[in-house]
PDB file of C-alpha atoms in Angstrom:
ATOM      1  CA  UNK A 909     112.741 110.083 119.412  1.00 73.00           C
ATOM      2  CA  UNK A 910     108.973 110.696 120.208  1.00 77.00           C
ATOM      3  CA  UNK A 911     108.128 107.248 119.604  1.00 80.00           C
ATOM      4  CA  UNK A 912     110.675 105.930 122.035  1.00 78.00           C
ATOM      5  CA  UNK A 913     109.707 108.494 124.304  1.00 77.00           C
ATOM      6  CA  UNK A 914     106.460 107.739 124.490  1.00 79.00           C
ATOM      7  CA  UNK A 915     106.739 105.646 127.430  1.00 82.00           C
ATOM      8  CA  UNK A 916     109.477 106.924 129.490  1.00 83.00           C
ATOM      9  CA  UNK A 917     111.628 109.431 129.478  1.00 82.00           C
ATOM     10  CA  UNK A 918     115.041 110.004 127.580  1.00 83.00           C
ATOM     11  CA  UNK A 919     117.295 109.006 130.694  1.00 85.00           C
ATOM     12  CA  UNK A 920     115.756 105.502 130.463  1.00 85.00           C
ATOM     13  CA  UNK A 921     116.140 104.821 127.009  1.00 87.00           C
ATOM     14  CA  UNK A 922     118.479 101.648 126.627  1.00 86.00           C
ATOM     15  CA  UNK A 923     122.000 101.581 125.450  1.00 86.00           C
ATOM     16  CA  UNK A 924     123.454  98.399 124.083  1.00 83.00           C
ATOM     17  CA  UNK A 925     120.597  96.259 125.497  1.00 82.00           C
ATOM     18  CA  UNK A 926     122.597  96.988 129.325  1.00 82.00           C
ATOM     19  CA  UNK A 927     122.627  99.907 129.925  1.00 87.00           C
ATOM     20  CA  UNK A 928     120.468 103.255 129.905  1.00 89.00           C
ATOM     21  CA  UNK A 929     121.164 107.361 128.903  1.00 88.00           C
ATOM     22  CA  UNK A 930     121.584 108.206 132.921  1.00 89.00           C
ATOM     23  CA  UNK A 931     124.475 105.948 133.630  1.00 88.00           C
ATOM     24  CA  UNK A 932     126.644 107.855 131.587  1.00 88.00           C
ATOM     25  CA  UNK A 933     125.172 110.891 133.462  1.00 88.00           C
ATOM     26  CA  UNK A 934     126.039 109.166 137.023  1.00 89.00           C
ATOM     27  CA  UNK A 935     129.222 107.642 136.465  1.00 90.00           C
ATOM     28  CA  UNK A 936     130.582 110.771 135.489  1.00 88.00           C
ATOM     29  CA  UNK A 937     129.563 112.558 138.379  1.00 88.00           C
ATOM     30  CA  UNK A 938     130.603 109.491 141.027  1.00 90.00           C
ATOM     31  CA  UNK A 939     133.641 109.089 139.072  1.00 90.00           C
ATOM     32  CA  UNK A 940     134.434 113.051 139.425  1.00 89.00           C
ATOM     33  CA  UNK A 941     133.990 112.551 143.056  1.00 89.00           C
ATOM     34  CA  UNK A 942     130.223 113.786 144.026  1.00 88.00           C
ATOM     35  CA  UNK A 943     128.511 112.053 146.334  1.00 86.00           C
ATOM     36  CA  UNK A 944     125.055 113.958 146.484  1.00 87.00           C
ATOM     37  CA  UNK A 945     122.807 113.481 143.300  1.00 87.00           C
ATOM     38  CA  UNK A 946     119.530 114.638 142.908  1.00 85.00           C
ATOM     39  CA  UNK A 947     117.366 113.700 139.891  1.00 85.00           C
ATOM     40  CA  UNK A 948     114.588 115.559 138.845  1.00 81.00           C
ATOM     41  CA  UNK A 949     112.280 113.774 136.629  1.00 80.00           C
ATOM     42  CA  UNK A 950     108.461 114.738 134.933  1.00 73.00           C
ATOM     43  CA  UNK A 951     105.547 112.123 133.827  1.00 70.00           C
ATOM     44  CA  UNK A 952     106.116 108.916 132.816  1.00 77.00           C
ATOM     45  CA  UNK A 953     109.140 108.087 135.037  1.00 82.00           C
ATOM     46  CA  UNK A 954     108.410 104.839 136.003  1.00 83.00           C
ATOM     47  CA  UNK A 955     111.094 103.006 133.899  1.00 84.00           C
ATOM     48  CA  UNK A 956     114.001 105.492 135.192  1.00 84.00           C
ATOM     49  CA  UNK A 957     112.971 104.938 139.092  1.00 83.00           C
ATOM     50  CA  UNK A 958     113.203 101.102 138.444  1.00 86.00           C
ATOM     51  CA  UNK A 959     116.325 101.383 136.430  1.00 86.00           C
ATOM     52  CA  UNK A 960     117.673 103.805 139.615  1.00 85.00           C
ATOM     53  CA  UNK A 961     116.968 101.095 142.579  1.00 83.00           C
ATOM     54  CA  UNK A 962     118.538 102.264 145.423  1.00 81.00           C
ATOM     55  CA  UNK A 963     121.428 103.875 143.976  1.00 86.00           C
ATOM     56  CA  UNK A 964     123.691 101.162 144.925  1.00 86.00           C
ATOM     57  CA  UNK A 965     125.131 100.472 141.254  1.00 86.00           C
ATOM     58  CA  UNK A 966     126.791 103.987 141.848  1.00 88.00           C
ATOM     59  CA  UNK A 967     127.641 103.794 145.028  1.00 87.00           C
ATOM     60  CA  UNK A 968     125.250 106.314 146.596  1.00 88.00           C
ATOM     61  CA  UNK A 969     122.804 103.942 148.393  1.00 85.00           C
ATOM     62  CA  UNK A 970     123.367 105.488 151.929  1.00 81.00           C
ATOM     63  CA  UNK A 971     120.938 107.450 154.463  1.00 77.00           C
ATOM     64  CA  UNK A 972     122.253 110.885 154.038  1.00 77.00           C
ATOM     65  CA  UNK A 973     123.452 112.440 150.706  1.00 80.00           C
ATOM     66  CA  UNK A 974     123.300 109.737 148.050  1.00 85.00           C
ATOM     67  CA  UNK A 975     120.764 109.420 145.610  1.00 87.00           C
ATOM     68  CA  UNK A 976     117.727 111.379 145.478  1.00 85.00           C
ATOM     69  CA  UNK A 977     114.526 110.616 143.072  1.00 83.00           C
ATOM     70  CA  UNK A 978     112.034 113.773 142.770  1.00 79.00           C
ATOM     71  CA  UNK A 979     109.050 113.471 140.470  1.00 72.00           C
ATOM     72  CA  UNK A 980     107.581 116.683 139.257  1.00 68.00           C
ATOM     73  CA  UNK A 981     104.298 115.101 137.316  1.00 60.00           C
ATOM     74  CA  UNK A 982     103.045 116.396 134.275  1.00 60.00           C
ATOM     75  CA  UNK A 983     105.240 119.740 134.183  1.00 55.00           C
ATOM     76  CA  UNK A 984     106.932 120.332 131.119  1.00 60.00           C
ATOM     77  CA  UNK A 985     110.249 120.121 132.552  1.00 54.00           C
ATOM     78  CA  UNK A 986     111.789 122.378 129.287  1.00 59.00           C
ATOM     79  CA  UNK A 987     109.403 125.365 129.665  1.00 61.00           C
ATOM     80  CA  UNK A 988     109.032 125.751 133.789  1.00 62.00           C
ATOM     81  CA  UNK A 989     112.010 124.207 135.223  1.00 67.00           C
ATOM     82  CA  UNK A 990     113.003 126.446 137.086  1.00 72.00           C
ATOM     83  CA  UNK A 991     109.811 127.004 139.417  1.00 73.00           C
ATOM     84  CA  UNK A 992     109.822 123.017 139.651  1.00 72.00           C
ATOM     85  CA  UNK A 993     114.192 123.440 141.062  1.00 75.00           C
ATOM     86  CA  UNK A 994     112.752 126.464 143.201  1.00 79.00           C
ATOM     87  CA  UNK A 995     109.960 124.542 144.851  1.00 77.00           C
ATOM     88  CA  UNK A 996     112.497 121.328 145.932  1.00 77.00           C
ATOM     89  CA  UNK A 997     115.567 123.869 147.041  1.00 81.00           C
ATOM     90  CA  UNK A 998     115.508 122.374 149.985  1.00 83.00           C
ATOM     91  CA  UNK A 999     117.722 119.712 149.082  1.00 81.00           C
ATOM     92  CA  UNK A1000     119.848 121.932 147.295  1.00 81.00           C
ATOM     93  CA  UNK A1001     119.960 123.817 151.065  1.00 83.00           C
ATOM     94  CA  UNK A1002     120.194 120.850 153.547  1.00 81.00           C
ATOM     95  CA  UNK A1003     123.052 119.355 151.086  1.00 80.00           C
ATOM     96  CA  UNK A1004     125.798 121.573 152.778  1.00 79.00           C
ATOM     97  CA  UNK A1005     127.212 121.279 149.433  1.00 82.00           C
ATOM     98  CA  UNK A1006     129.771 124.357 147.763  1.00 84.00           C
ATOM     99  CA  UNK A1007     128.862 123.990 144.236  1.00 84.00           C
ATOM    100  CA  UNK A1008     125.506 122.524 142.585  1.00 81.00           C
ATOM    101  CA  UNK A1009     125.931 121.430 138.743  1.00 80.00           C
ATOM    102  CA  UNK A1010     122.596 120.842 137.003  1.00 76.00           C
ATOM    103  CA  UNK A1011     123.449 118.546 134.337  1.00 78.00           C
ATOM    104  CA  UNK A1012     121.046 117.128 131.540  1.00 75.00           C
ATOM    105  CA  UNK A1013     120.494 113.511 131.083  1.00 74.00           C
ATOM    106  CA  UNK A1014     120.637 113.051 127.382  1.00 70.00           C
ATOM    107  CA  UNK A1015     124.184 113.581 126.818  1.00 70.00           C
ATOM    108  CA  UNK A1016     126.312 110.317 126.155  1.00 75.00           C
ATOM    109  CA  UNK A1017     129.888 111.526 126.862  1.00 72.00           C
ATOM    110  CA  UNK A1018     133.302 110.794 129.252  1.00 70.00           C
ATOM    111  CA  UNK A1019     133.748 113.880 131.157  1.00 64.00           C
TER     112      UNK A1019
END
């Protein structure tokens, strides 16, 4: 996997030439009924924020809740994540939402 992560990160890695590791990721969570998605990504993101648009493909291209793109840089998401959710809990607070699910984007499954 290093090699094709190189680049970009696992969420943008192509599946069957159409489609990439986070749409199985966001059409579970549209499907399930959530309407407020924020994606936290580290270096290299490029590819993913292209793939992403406006969220439209999902149905979460709107002006408040939707889909929301945060870049955290060079942080190495698997040994400080947490400081890097604590410092952008403000959309976690403004979101009026009951639950938050943090959900990793290199799982391909139907949930």
């Amino acid at each position: 996997m290093n090699q094709l992560t190189n680049v970009r990160p696992i969420a943008s890695l192509p599946i069957a030439g159409r489609y990439r590791v986070i749409d199985f990721v966001l059409s579970n969570m549209t499907n399930s009924g959530i309407e407020n998605i924020g994606i936290f990504t580290k270096n290299k993101s490029r590819s993913l924020v292209d793939h992403l648009t406006n969220g439209r493909p999902w149905d979460l291209h709107r002006r408040n809740n939707g889909l929301k793109v945060f870049n955290f840089g060079d942080n190495n998401l698997a040994e400080d994540d947490v400081h890097d959710f604590y410092e952008n809990r403000k959309f976690i607070e403004y979101s009026n939402c009951d639950y938050v699910l943090l959900a990793s984007s290199n799982m391909i499954c139907n949930i």
